[in-house]
mmCIF file of C-alpha atoms in Angstrom:
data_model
loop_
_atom_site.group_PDB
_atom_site.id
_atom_site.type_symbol
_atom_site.label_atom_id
_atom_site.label_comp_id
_atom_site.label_asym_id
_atom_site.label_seq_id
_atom_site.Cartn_x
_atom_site.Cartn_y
_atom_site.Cartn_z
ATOM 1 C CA UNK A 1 13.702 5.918 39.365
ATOM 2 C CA UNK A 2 14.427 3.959 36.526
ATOM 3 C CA UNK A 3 11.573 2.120 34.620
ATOM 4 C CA UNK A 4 9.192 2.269 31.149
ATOM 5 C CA UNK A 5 6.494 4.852 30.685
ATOM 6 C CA UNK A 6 4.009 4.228 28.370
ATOM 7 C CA UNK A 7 1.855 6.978 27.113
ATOM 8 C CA UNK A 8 -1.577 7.890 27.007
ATOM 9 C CA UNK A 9 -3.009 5.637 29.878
ATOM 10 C CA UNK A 10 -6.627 5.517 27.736
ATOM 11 C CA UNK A 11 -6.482 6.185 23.778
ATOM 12 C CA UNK A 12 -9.434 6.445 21.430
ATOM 13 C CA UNK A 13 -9.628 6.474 17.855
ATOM 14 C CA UNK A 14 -11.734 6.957 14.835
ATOM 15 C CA UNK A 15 -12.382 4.375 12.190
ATOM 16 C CA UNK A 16 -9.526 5.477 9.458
ATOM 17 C CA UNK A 17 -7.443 6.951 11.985
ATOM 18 C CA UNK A 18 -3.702 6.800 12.103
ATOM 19 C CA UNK A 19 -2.855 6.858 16.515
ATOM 20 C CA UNK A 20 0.721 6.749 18.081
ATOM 21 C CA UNK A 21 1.303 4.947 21.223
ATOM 22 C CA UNK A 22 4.744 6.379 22.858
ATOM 23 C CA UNK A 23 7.022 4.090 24.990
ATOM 24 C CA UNK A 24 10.095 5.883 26.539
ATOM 25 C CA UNK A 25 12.793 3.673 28.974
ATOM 26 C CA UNK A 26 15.363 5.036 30.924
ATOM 27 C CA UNK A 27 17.038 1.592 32.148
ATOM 28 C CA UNK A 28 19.380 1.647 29.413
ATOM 29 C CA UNK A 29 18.141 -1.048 27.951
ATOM 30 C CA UNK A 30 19.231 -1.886 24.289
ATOM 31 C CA UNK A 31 15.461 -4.008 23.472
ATOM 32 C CA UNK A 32 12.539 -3.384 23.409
ATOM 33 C CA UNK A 33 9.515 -4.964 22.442
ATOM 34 C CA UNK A 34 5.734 -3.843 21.750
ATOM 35 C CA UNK A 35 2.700 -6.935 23.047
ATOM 36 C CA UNK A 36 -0.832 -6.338 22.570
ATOM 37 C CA UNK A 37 -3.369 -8.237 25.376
ATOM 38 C CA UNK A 38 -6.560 -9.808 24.264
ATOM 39 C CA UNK A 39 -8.814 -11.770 26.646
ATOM 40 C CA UNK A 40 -8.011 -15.080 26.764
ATOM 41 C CA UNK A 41 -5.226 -14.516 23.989
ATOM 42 C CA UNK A 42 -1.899 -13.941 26.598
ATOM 43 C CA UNK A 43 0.739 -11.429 25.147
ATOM 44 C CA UNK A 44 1.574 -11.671 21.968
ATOM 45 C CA UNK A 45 4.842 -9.908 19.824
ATOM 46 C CA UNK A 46 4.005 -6.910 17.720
ATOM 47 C CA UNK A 47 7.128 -5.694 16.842
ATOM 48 C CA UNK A 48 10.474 -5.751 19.004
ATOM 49 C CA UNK A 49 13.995 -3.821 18.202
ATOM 50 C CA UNK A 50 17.512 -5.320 19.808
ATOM 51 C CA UNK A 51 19.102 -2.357 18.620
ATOM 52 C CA UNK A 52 18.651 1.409 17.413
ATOM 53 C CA UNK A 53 17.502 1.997 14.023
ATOM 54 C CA UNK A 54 16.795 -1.799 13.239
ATOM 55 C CA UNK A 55 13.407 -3.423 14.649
ATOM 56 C CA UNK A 56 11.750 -6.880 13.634
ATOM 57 C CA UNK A 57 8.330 -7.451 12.957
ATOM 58 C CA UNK A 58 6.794 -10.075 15.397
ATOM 59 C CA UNK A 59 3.806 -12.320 15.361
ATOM 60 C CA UNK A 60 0.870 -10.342 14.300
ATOM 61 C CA UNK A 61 2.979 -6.887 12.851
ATOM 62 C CA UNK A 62 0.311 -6.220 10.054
ATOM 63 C CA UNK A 63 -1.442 -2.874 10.779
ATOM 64 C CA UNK A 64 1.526 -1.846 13.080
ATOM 65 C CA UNK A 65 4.730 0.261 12.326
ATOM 66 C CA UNK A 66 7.466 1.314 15.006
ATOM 67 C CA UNK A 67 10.383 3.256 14.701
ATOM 68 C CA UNK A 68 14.407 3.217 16.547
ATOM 69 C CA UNK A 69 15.347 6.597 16.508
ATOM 70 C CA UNK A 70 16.482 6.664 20.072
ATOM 71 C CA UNK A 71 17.668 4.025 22.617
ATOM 72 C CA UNK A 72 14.759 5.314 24.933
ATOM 73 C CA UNK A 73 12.331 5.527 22.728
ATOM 74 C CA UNK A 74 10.034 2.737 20.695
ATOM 75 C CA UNK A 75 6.588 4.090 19.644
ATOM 76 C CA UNK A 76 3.874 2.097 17.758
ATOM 77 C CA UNK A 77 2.082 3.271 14.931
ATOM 78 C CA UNK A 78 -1.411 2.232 15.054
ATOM 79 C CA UNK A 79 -2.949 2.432 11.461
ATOM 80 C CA UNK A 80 -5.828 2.471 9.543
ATOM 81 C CA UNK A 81 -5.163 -0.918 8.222
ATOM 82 C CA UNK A 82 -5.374 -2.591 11.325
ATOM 83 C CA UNK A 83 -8.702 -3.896 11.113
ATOM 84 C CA UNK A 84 -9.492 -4.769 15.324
ATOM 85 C CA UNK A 85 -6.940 -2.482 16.960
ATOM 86 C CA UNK A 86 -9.176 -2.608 20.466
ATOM 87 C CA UNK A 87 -6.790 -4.038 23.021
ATOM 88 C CA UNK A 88 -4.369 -2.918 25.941
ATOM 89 C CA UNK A 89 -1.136 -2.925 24.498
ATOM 90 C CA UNK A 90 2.236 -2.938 26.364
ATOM 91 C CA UNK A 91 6.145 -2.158 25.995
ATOM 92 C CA UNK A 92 8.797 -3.522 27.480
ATOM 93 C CA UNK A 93 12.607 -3.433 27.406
ATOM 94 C CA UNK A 94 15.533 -5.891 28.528
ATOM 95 C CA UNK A 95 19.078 -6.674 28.232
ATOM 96 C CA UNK A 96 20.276 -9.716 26.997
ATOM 97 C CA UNK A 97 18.511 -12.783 28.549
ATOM 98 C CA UNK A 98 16.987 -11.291 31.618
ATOM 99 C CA UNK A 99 13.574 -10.662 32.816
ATOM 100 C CA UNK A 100 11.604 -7.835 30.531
ATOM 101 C CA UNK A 101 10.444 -4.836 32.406
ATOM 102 C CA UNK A 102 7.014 -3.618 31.278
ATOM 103 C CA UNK A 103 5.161 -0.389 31.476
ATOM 104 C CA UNK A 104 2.004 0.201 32.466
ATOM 105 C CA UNK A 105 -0.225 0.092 29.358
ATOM 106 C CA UNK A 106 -2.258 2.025 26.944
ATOM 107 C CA UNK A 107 -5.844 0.858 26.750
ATOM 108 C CA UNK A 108 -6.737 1.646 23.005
ATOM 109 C CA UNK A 109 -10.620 1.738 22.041
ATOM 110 C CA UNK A 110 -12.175 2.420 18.500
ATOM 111 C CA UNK A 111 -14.945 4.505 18.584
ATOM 112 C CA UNK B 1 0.925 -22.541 16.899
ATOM 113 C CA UNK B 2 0.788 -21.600 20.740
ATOM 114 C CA UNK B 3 4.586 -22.558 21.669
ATOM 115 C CA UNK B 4 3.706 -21.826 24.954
ATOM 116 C CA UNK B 5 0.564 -23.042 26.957
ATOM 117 C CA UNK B 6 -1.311 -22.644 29.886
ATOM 118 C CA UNK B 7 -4.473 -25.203 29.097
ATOM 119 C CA UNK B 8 -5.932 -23.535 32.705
ATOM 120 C CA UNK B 9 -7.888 -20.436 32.289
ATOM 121 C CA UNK B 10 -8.572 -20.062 35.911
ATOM 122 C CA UNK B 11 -7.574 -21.515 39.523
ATOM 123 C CA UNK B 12 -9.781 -21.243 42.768
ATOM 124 C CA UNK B 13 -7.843 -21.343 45.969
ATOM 125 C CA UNK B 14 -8.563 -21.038 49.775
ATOM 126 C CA UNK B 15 -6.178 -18.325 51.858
ATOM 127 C CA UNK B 16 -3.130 -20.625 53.311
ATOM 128 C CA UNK B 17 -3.437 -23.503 51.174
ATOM 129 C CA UNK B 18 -1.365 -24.178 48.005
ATOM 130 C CA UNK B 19 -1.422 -22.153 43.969
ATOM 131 C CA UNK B 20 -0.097 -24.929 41.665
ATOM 132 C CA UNK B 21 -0.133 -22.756 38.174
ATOM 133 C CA UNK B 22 0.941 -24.925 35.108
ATOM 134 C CA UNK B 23 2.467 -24.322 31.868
ATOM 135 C CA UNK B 24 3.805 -26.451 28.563
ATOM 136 C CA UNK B 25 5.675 -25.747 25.965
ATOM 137 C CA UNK B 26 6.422 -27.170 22.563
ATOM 138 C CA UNK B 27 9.578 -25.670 20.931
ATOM 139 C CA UNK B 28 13.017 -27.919 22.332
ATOM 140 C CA UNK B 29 15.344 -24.608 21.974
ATOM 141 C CA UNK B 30 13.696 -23.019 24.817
ATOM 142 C CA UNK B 31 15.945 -22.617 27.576
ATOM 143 C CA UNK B 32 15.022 -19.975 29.984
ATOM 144 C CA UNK B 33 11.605 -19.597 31.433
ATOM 145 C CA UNK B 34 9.806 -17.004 33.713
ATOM 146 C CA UNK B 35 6.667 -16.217 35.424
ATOM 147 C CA UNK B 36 4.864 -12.657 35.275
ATOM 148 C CA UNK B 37 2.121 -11.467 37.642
ATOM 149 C CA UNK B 38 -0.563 -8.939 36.266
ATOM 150 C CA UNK B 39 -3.467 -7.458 37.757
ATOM 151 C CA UNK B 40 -6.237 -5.778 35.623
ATOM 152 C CA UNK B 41 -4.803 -2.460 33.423
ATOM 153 C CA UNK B 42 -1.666 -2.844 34.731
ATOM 154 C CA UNK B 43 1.551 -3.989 32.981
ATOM 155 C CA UNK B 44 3.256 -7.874 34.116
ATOM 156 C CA UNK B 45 5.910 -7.647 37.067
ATOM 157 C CA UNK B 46 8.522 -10.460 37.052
ATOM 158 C CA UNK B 47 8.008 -13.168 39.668
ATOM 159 C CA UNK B 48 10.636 -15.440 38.971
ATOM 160 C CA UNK B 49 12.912 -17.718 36.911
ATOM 161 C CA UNK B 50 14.509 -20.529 35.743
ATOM 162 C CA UNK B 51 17.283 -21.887 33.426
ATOM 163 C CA UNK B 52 17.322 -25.044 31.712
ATOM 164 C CA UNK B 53 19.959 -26.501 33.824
ATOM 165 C CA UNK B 54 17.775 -26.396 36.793
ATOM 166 C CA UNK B 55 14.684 -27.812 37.787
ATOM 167 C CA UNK B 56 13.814 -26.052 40.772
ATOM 168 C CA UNK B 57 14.339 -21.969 41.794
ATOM 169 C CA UNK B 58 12.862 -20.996 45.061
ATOM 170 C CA UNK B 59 11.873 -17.339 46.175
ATOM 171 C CA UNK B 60 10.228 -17.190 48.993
ATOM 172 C CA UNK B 61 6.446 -18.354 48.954
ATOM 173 C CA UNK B 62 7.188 -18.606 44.796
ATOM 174 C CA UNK B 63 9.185 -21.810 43.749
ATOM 175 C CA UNK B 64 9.098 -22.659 39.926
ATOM 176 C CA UNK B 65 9.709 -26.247 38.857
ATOM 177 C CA UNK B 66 10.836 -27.204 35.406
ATOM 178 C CA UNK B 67 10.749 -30.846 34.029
ATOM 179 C CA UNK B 68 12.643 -30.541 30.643
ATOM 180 C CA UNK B 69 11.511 -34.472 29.239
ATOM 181 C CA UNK B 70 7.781 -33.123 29.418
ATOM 182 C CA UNK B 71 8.492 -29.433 28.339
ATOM 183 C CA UNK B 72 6.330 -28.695 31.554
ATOM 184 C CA UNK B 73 6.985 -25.955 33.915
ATOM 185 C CA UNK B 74 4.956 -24.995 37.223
ATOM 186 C CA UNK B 75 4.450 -22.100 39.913
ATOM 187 C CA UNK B 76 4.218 -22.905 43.204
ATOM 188 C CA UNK B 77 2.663 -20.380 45.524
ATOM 189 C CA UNK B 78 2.803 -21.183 49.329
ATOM 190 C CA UNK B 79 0.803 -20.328 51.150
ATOM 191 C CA UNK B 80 -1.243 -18.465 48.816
ATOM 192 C CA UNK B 81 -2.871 -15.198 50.100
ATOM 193 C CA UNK B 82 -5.571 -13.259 48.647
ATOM 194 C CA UNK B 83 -3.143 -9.974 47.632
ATOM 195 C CA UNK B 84 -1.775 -13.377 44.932
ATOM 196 C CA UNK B 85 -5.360 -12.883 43.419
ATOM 197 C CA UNK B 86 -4.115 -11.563 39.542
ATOM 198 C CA UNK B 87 -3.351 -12.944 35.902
ATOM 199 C CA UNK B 88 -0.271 -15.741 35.997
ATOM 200 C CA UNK B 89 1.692 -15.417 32.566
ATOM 201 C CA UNK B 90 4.686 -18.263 31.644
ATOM 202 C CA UNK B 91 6.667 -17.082 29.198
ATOM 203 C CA UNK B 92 10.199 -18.582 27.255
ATOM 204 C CA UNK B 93 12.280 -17.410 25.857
ATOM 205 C CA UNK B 94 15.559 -19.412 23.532
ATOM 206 C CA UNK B 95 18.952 -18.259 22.809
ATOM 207 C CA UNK B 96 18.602 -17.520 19.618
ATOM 208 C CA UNK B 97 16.162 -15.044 19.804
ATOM 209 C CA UNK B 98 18.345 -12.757 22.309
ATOM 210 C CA UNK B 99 15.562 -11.755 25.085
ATOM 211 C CA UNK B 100 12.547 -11.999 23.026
ATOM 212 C CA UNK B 101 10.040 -13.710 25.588
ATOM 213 C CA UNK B 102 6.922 -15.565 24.036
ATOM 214 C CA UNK B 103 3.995 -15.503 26.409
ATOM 215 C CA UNK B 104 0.981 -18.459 27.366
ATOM 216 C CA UNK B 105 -2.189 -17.399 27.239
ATOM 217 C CA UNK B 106 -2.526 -17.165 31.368
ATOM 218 C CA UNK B 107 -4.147 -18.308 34.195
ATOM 219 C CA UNK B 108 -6.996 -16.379 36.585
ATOM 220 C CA UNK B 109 -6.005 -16.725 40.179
ATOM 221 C CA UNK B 110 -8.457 -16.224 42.967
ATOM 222 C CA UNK B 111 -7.536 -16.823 46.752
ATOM 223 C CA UNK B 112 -10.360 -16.665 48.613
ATOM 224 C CA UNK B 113 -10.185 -15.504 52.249
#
């Protein structure tokens, strides 16, 4: 079954904590693309990487950091200096200009 | 700037009637635009799309309409059922910017039985 998996489902973090959000696609896919969900705010870009080892920042980066290493995998850094990280944040992968496939989503909650 | 917009928050709709779902967008170099169904802590499942050089794509109950003079895209959903009931997202995308999608903000459907 090919597809995204996102991992944890539910993620909680301390105030000055670093967190890790994991991604992993086995579609072959060569993008893939981080969005964090607000209410009322849509989807919008974190980060998103057309290739390994090379990723672009997207529309509200600060706070965030990602790394290529692997076609398969994409995770986001969550860090300290992101200053309202509460939000359900989602990857995705496609090739070319088709339709993105998206995993299911890791709710992330400050405590 | 919100290059993509859906100025509905929310749409009410009766079981059997008609889901008109609406969407604008700003930027000219879009070209290829989908629709994405969500329900609550799940991730978006493609719906359907359209190129630029059409203005209508049918899929069963789903047809999306695109009118490229008013950047203005809709979803059609008939007739709507109440298993339709989730979060509509429009989203372009333009070829420069390989498959990098930029989302609207969505739309709340309810179909009521």
């Amino acid at each position: 079954d090919g597809g995204i998996t996102q991992s944890p489902k539910y993620l909680f973090r301390k105030e000055g904590q670093n967190v890790t959000l994991s991604c992993e696609q086995n579609l072959n896919h060569d993008a893939m693309y981080w969005y964090r969900q607000d209410p009322g705010q849509g989807l919008r870009l974190i980060y998103y990487s057309q290739i390994v080892n090379d990723f672009q920042k997207g529309d509200i980066a600060e706070g965030y950091s990602v790394s290529r290493e692997k076609k398969e995998s994409f995770p986001l850094t969550v860090t300290s200096a992101q200053k309202n990280p509460t939000a359900f944040y989602l990857c995705a992968s496609n090739q070319g200009r088709t339709e993105a496939f998206f995993g299911q989503g890791t709710r992330l909650t400050v405590v | 700037d919100q290059q993509v917009k859906q100025n509905s928050p929310s749409l009410s709709v009766q079981e059997g009637r008609i889901s008109i779902l609406n969407c604008d967008y700003t930027n000219s170099m879009f070209d290829y635009f989908l629709w994405y169904k969500k329900y609550p802590a799940e991730g978006p499942t493609f719906l359907i799309s359209i190129s630029s050089i059409k203005d209508k794509n049918e899929d069963g109950r789903f047809t999306v309409f695109l009118n490229k003079s008013a950047k203005h895209l809709s979803l059609h959903i008939v007739p709507s059922q109440p298993g339709d009931s989730a979060v509509y997202f429009c989203a372009a995308s333009d070829s420069t910017s390989y498959g990098k999608l930029t989302f609207g903000q969505g739309t709340i459907l309810t179909v009521h039985p």
